[in-house]
Short mmCIF file of C-alpha atoms in Angstrom, two decimals:
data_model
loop_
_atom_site.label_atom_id
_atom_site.label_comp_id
_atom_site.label_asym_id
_atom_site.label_seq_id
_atom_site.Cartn_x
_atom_site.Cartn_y
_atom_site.Cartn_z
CA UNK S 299 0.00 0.00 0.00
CA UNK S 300 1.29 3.11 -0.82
CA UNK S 301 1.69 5.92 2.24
CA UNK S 302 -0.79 9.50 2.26
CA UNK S 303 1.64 11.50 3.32
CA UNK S 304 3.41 10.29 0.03
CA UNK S 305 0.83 10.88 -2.43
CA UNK S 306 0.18 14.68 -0.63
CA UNK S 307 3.75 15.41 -0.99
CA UNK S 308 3.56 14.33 -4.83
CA UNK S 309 0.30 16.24 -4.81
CA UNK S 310 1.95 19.30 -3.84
CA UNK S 311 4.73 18.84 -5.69
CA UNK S 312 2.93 19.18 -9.21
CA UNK S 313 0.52 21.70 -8.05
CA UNK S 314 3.51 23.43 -7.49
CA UNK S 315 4.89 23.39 -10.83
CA UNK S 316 1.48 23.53 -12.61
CA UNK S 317 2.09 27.23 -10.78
CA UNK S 318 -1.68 26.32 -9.11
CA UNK S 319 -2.60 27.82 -5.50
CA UNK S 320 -4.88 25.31 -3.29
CA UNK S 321 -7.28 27.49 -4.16
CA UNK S 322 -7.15 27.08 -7.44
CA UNK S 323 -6.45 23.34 -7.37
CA UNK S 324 -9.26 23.07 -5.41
CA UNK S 325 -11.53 24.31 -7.49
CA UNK S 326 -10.55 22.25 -10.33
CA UNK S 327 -11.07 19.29 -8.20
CA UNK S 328 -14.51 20.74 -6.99
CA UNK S 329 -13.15 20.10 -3.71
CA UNK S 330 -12.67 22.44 -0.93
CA UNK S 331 -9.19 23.91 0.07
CA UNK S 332 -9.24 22.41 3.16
CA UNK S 333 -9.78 19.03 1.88
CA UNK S 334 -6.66 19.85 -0.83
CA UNK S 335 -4.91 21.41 2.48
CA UNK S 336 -5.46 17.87 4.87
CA UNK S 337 -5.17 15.54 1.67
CA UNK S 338 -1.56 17.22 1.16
CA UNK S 339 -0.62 17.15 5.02
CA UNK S 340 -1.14 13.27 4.65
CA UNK S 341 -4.77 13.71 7.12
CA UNK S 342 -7.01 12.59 4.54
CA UNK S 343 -7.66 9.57 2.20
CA UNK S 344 -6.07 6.45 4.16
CA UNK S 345 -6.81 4.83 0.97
CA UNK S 346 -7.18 7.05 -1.37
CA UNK S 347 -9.67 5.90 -4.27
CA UNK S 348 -8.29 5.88 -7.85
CA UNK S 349 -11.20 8.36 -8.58
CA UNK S 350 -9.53 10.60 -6.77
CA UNK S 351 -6.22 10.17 -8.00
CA UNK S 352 -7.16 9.83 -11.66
CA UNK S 353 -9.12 13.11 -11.48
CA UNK S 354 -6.37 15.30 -9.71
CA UNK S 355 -3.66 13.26 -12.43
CA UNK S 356 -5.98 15.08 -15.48
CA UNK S 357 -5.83 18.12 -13.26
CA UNK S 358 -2.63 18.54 -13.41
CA UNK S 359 -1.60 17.05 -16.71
CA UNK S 360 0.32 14.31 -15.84
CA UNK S 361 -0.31 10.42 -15.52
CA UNK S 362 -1.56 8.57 -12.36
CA UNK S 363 2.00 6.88 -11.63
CA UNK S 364 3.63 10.24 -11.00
CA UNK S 365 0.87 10.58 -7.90
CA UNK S 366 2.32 7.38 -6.52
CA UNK S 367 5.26 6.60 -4.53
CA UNK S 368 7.46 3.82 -5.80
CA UNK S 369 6.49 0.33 -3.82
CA UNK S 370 9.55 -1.76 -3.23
CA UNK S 371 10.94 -4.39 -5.60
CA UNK S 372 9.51 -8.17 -4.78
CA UNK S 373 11.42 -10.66 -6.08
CA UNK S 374 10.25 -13.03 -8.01
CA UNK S 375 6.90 -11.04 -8.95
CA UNK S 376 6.76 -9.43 -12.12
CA UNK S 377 4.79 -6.10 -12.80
CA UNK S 378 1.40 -6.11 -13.60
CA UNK S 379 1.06 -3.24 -16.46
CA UNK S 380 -2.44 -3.45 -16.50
CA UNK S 381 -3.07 -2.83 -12.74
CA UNK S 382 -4.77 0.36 -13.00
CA UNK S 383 -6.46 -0.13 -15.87
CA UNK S 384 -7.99 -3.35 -14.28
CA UNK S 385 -9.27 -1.72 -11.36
CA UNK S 386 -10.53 1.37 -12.99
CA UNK S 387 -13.25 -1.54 -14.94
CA UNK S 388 -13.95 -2.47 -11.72
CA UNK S 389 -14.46 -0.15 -9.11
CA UNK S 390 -18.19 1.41 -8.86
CA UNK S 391 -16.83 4.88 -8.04
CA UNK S 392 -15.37 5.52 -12.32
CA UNK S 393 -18.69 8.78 -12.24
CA UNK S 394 -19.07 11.00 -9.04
CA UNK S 395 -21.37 9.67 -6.03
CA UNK S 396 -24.70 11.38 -7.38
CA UNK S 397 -24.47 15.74 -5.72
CA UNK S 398 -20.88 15.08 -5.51
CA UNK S 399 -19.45 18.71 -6.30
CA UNK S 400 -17.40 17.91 -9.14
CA UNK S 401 -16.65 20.01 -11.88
CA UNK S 402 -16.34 17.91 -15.81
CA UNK S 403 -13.26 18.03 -17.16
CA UNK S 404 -12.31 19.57 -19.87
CA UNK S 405 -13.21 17.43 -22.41
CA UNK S 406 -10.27 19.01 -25.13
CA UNK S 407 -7.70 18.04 -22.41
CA UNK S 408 -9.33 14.35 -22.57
CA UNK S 409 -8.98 13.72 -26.53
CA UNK S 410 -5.58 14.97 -26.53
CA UNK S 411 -4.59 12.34 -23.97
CA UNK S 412 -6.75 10.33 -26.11
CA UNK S 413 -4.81 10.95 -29.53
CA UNK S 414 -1.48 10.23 -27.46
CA UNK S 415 -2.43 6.69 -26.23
CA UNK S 416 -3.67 5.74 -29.68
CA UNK S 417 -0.57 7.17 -31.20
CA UNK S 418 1.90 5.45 -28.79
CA UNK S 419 -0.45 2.41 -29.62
CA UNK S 420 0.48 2.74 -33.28
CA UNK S 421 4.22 3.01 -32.08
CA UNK S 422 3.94 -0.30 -29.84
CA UNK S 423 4.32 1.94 -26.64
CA UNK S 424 2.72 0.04 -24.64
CA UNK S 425 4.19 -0.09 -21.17
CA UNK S 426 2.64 3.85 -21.13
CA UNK S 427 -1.33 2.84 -21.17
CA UNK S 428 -1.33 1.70 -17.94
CA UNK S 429 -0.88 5.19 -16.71
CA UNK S 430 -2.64 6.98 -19.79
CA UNK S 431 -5.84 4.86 -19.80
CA UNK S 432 -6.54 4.81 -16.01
CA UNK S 433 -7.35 8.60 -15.60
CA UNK S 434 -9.02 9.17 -19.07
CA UNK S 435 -11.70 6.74 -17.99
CA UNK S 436 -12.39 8.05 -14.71
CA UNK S 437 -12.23 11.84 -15.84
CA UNK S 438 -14.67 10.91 -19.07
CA UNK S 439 -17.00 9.38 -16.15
CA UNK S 440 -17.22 12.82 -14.45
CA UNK S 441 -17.76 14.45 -18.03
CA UNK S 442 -20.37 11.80 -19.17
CA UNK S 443 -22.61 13.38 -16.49
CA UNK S 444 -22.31 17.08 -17.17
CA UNK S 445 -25.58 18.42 -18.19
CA UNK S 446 -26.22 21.79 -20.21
CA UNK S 447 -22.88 20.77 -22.51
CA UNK S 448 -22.93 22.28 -25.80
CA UNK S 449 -22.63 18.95 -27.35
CA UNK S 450 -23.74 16.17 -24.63
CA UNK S 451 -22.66 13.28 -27.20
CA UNK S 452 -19.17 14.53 -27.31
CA UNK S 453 -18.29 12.88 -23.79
CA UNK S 454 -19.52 9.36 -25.30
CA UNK S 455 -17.23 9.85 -28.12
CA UNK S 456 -14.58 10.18 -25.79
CA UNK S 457 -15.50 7.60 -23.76
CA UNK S 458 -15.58 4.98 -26.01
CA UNK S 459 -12.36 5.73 -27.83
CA UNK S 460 -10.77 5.75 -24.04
CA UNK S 461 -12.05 2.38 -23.74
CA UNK S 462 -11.86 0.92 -26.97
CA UNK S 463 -8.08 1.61 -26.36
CA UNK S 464 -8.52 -0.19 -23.10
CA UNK S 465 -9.57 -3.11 -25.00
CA UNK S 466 -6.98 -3.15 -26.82
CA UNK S 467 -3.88 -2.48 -24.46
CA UNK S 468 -5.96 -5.86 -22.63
CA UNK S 469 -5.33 -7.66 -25.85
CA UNK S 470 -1.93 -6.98 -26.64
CA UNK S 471 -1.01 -8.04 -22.91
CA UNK S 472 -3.26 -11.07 -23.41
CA UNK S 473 -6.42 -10.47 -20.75
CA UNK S 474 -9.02 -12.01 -22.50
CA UNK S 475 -11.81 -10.99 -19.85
CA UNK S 476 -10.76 -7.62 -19.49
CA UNK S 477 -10.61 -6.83 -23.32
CA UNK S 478 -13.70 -8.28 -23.47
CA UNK S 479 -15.39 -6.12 -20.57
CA UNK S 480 -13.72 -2.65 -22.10
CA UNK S 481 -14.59 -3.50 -25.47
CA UNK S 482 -18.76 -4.17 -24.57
CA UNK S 483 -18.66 -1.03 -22.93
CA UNK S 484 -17.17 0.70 -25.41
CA UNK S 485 -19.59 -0.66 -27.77
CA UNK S 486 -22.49 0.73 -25.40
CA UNK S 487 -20.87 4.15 -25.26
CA UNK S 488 -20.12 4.39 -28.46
CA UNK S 489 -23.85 2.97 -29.46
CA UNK S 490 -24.90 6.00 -27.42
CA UNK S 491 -22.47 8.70 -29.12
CA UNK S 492 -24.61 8.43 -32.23
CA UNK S 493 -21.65 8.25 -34.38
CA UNK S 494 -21.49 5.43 -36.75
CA UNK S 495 -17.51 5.66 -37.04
CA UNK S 496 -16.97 5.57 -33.36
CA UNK S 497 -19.26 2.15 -33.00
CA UNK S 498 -18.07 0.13 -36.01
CA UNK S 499 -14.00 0.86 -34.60
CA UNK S 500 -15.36 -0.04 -31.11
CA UNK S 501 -17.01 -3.05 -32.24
CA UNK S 502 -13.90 -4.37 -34.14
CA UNK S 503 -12.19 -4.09 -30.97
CA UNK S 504 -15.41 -5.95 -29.80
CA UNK S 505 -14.83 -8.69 -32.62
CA UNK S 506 -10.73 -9.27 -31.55
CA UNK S 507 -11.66 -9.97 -27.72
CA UNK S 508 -14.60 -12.12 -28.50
CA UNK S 509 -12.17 -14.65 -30.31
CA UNK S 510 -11.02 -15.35 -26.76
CA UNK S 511 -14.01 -14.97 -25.07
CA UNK S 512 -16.87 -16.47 -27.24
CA UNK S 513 -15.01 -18.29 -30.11
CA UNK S 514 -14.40 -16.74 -33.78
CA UNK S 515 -17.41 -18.26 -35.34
CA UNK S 516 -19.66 -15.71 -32.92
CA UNK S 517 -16.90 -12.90 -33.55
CA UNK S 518 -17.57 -13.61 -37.28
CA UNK S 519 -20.74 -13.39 -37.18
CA UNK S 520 -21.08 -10.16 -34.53
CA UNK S 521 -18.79 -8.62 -36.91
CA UNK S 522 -20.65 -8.84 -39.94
CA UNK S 523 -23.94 -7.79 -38.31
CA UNK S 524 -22.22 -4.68 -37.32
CA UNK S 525 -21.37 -4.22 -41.27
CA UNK S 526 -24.50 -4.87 -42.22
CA UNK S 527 -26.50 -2.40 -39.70
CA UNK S 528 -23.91 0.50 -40.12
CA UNK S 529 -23.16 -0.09 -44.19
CA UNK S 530 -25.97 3.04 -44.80
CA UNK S 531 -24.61 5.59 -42.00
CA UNK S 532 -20.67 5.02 -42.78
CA UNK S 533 -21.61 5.68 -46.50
CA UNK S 534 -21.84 9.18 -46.56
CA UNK S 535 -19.11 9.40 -43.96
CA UNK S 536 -16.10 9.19 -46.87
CA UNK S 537 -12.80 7.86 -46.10
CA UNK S 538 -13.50 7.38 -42.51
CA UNK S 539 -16.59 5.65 -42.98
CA UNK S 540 -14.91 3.06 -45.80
CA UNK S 541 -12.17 2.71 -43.54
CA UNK S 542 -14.25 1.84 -41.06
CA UNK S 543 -16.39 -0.96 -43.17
CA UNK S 544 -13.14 -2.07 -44.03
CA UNK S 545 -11.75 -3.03 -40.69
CA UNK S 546 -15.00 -4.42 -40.02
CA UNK S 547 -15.03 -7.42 -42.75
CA UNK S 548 -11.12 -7.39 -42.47
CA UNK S 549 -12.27 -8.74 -38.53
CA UNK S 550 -14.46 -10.79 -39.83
CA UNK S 551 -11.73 -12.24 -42.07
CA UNK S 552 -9.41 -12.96 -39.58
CA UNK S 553 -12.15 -14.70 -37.58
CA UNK S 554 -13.07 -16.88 -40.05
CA UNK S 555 -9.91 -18.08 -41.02
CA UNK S 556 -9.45 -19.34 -37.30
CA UNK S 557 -12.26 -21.64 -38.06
CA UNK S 558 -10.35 -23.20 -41.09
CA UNK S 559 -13.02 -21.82 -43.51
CA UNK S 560 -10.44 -21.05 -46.68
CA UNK S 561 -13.59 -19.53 -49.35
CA UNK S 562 -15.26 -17.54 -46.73
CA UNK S 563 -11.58 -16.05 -45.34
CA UNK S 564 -11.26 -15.35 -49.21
CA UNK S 565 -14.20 -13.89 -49.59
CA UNK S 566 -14.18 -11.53 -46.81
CA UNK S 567 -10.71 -10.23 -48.12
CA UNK S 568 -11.74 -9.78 -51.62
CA UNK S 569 -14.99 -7.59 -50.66
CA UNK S 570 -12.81 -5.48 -48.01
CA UNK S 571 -10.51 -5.02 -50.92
CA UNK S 572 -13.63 -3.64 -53.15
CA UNK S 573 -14.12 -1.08 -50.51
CA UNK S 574 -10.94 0.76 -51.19
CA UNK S 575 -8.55 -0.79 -53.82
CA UNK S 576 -4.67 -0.25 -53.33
CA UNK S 577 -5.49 -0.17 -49.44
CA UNK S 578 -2.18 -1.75 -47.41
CA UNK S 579 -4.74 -2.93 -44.85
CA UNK S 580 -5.81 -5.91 -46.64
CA UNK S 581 -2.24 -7.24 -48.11
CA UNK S 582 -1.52 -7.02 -44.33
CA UNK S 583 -4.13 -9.08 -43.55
CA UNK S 584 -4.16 -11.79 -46.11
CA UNK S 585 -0.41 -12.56 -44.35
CA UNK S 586 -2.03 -12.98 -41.12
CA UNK S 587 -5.15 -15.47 -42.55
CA UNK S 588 -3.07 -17.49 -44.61
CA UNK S 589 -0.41 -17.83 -41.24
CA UNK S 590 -3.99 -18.80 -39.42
CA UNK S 591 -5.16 -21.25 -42.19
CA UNK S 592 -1.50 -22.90 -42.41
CA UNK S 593 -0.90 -21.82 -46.20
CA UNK S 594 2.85 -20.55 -45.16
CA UNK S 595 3.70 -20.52 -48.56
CA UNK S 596 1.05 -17.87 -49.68
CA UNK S 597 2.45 -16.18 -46.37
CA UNK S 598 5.77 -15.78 -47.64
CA UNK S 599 5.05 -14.90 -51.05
CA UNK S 600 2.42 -11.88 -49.94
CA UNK S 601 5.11 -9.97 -47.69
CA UNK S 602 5.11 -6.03 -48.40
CA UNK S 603 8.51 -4.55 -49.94
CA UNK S 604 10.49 -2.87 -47.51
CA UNK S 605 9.26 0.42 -48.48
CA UNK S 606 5.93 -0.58 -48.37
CA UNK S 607 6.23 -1.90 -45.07
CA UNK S 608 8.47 1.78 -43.92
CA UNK S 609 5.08 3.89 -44.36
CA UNK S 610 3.49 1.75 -41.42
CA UNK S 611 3.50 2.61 -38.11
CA UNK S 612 5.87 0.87 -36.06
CA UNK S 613 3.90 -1.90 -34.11
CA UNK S 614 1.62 -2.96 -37.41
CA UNK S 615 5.67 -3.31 -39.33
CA UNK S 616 6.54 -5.20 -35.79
CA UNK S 617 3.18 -7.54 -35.70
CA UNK S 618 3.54 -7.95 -40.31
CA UNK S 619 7.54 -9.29 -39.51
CA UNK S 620 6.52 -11.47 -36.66
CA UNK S 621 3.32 -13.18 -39.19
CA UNK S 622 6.41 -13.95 -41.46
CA UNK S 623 8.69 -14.90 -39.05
CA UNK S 624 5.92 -17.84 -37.84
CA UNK S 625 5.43 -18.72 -41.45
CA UNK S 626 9.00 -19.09 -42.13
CA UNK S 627 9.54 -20.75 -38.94
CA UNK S 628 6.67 -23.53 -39.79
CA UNK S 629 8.55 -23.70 -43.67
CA UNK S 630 11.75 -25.28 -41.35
CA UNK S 631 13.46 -21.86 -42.42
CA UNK S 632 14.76 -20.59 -38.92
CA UNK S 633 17.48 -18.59 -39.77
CA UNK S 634 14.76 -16.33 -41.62
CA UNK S 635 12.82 -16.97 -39.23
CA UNK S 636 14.83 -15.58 -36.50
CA UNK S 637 15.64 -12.69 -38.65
CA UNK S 638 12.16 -11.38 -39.03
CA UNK S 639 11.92 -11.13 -35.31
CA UNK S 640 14.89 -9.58 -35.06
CA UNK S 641 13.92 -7.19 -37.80
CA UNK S 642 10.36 -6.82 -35.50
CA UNK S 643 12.50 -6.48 -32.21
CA UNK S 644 14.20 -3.26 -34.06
CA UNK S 645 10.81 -1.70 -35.57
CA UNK S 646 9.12 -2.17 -32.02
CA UNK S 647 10.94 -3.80 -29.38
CA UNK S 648 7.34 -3.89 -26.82
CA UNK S 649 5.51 -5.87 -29.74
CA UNK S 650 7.24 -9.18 -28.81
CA UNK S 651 8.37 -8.50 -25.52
CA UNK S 652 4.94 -7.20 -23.98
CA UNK S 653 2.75 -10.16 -25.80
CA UNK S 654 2.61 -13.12 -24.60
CA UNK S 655 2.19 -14.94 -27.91
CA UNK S 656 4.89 -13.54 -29.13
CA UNK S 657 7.53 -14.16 -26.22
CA UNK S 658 6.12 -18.04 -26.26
CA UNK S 659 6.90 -18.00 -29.74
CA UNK S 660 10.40 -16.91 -29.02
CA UNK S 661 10.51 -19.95 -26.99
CA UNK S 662 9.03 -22.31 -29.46
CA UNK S 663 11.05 -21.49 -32.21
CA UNK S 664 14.20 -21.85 -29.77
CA UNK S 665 13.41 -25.56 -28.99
CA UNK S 666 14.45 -25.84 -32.85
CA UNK S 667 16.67 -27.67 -34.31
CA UNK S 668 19.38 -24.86 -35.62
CA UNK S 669 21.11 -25.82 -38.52
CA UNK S 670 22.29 -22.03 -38.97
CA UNK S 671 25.81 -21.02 -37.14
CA UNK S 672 24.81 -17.76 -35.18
CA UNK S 673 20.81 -18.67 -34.84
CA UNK S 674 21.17 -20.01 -31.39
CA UNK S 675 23.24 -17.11 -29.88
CA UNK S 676 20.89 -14.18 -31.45
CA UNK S 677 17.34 -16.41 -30.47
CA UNK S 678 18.46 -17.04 -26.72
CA UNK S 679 19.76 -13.45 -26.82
CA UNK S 680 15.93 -12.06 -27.65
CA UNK S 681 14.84 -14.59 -25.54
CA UNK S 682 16.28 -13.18 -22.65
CA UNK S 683 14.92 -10.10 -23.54
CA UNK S 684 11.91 -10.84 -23.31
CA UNK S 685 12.36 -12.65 -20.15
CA UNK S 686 13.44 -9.06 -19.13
CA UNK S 687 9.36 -7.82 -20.14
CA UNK S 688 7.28 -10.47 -18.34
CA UNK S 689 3.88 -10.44 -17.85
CA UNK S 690 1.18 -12.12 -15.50
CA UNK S 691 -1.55 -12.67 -17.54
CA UNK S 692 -2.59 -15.69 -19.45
CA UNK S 693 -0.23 -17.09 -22.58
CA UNK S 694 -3.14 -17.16 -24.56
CA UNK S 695 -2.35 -17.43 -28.69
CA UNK S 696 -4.13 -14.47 -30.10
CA UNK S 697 -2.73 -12.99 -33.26
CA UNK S 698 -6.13 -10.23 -34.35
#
């Protein structure tokens, strides 16, 4: 447990350098300034809720870890980086007790911590959500109630993209539940935004975690009732809304392929490539089904060009070199093999090291036979690596 009169002293400290008074902090809290005066003397909050801590880390700009003291190495236990994000799902208190006085956030504040966890997403940052998520959720819950807003949607848009992003930090660290929790709700919040953009993204995120949690054939099928209910509103909603069909049959895709259904995976690619020809999306994922249907082969052959592959954000290069790494390894070509990951392990280092399918893959494809002088010393060196990033979550084999 971490000590009060540690968290007032960090308290303090920022306020100080945000160049607030406790008056002022106060009243960004919606707190009085004796409660900010007691709760930074160490008198209040014994344990102080994440609520609280999450709404004074939007306050003052920063994320929730920097409001904690550091707890003391245990041996032998590796960090959970999904801590906070798990208990913000959890806890009752993510909107103020009804009359609390607590003033919204600003809601331009939220989306810009928004657009920075999706874009160190993109970049395979992913040891960062679990102090960028946390406090986006539980400020979005105080905004979600503000009445009299000039547009009362916009806090649902926010609110789903901060959980949709949940979702998908639970994925990549292989919590199968708690992707699955974010992703429903962000599917209700984003149902309730009203925009058709924000729900069909949210309910691909939906599609990847029910893989794990209901089976692909019902993430196939959720998927494509989705398409088919939203095809009229994304339509006049250009790029974004094609973009947005796309992903949706391109999850549908990758869902049927896990079910070993070769036509209907084929199908599903072909249409998402009629919504918008030339799109690097689908070459992408036409790797990743034929890896999933075993046609390693057609794997190999479909790899982008280097400077195809350059225009991608990091982790998508990372996750595209790992698909042909697996392919290559199941060929009985390890030294490419080990290549690609190395290759991946350059564009973004967190991709393999942070999930768990990946780092058991590291292993797998160790247990080899190497027939390539210099495999074995480079593999057990990324092995150890990722040894280095371990995780406490289930080793469940998710690739979407």
């Amino acid at each position: 447990m971490h000590t009060v009169g540690g968290i007032g002293r960090q308290i303090a400290y920022w306020r100080t350098r945000r160049g607030l008074t406790q008056a002022e902090f106060a009243r960004l809290m919606g707190r009085s300034v004796r409660w900010v005066e007691d709760v930074e003397a160490g008198h209040r909050q014994a344990d102080p809720r994440l609520s609280v801590l999450a709404r004074a880390a939007v306050v003052l700009h920063i994320g929730i870890d920097r409001l904690l003291p550091p707890e003391p190495n245990r041996e032998g236990v590796d960090h959970d980086p999904l801590a906070a994000v798990r208990v913000a799902l959890r806890r009752a208190d993510l909107a103020p007790t009804a009359g609390a006085p607590v003033e919204p956030p600003d809601l331009g504040v939220l989306r810009r911590e928004l657009a920075y966890g999706w874009t160190a997403y993109a970049a395979a940052d992913y040891l960062c959500l679990d102090r960028v998520v946390p406090p986006m959720l539980v400020g979005i819950g105080a905004a979600s109630v503000g009445e009299g807003a000039a547009d009362p949607l916009a806090p649902m848009v926010v609110r789903a993209g901060a959980l949709t992003l949940a979702a998908a930090a639970a994925h990549v660290f292989g919590d199968a539940d708690l992707a699955w929790r974010a992703a429903d709700r962000a599917v209700t919040a984003a149902g309730r935004s009203g925009d058709a953009v924000v729900l069909a993204r949210a309910a691909d995120r939906l599609t990847a975690a029910m893989v794990g949690h209901e089976g692909a054939g019902a993430a196939a099928e959720f998927a494509l009732e989705v398409e088919a209910d939203l095809a009229a509103a994304l339509g006049p909603c250009g790029a974004a809304g094609r973009a947005a069909l796309r992903t949706l049959r391109l999850g549908a895709a990758l869902a049927t392929a896990r079910l070993g259904d070769r036509s209907g995976t084929r199908d599903l690619l072909d249409a998402a490539e009629r919504i918008d020809p030339g799109a690097i999306q689908v070459p992408l994922y036409r790797v990743t089904a034929h890896v999933l249907l075993g046609e390693y082969g057609r794997a190999v052959d479909g790899r982008l060009d280097p400077t195809a592959l350059a225009v991608l954000p990091r982790g998508r290069q990372a996750r595209h070199l790992i698909d042909l790494a697996r392919a290559l390894a199941a060929l009985g070509r390890r030294g490419e093999a080990v290549t690609a990951l190395l290759d991946a392990e350059v564009a973004a280092a967190q991709e393999i090291r942070c999930r768990p399918i990946n780092r058991t893959f590291v292993q797998e494809i160790l247990r080899l036979d190497s027939s390539v002088d210099g495999d074995e010393a480079r593999l057990r060196a990324l092995a150890a690596r990722c040894a280095g990033k371990g995780s406490t979550r289930s080793e469940r084999a998710w690739i979407m």
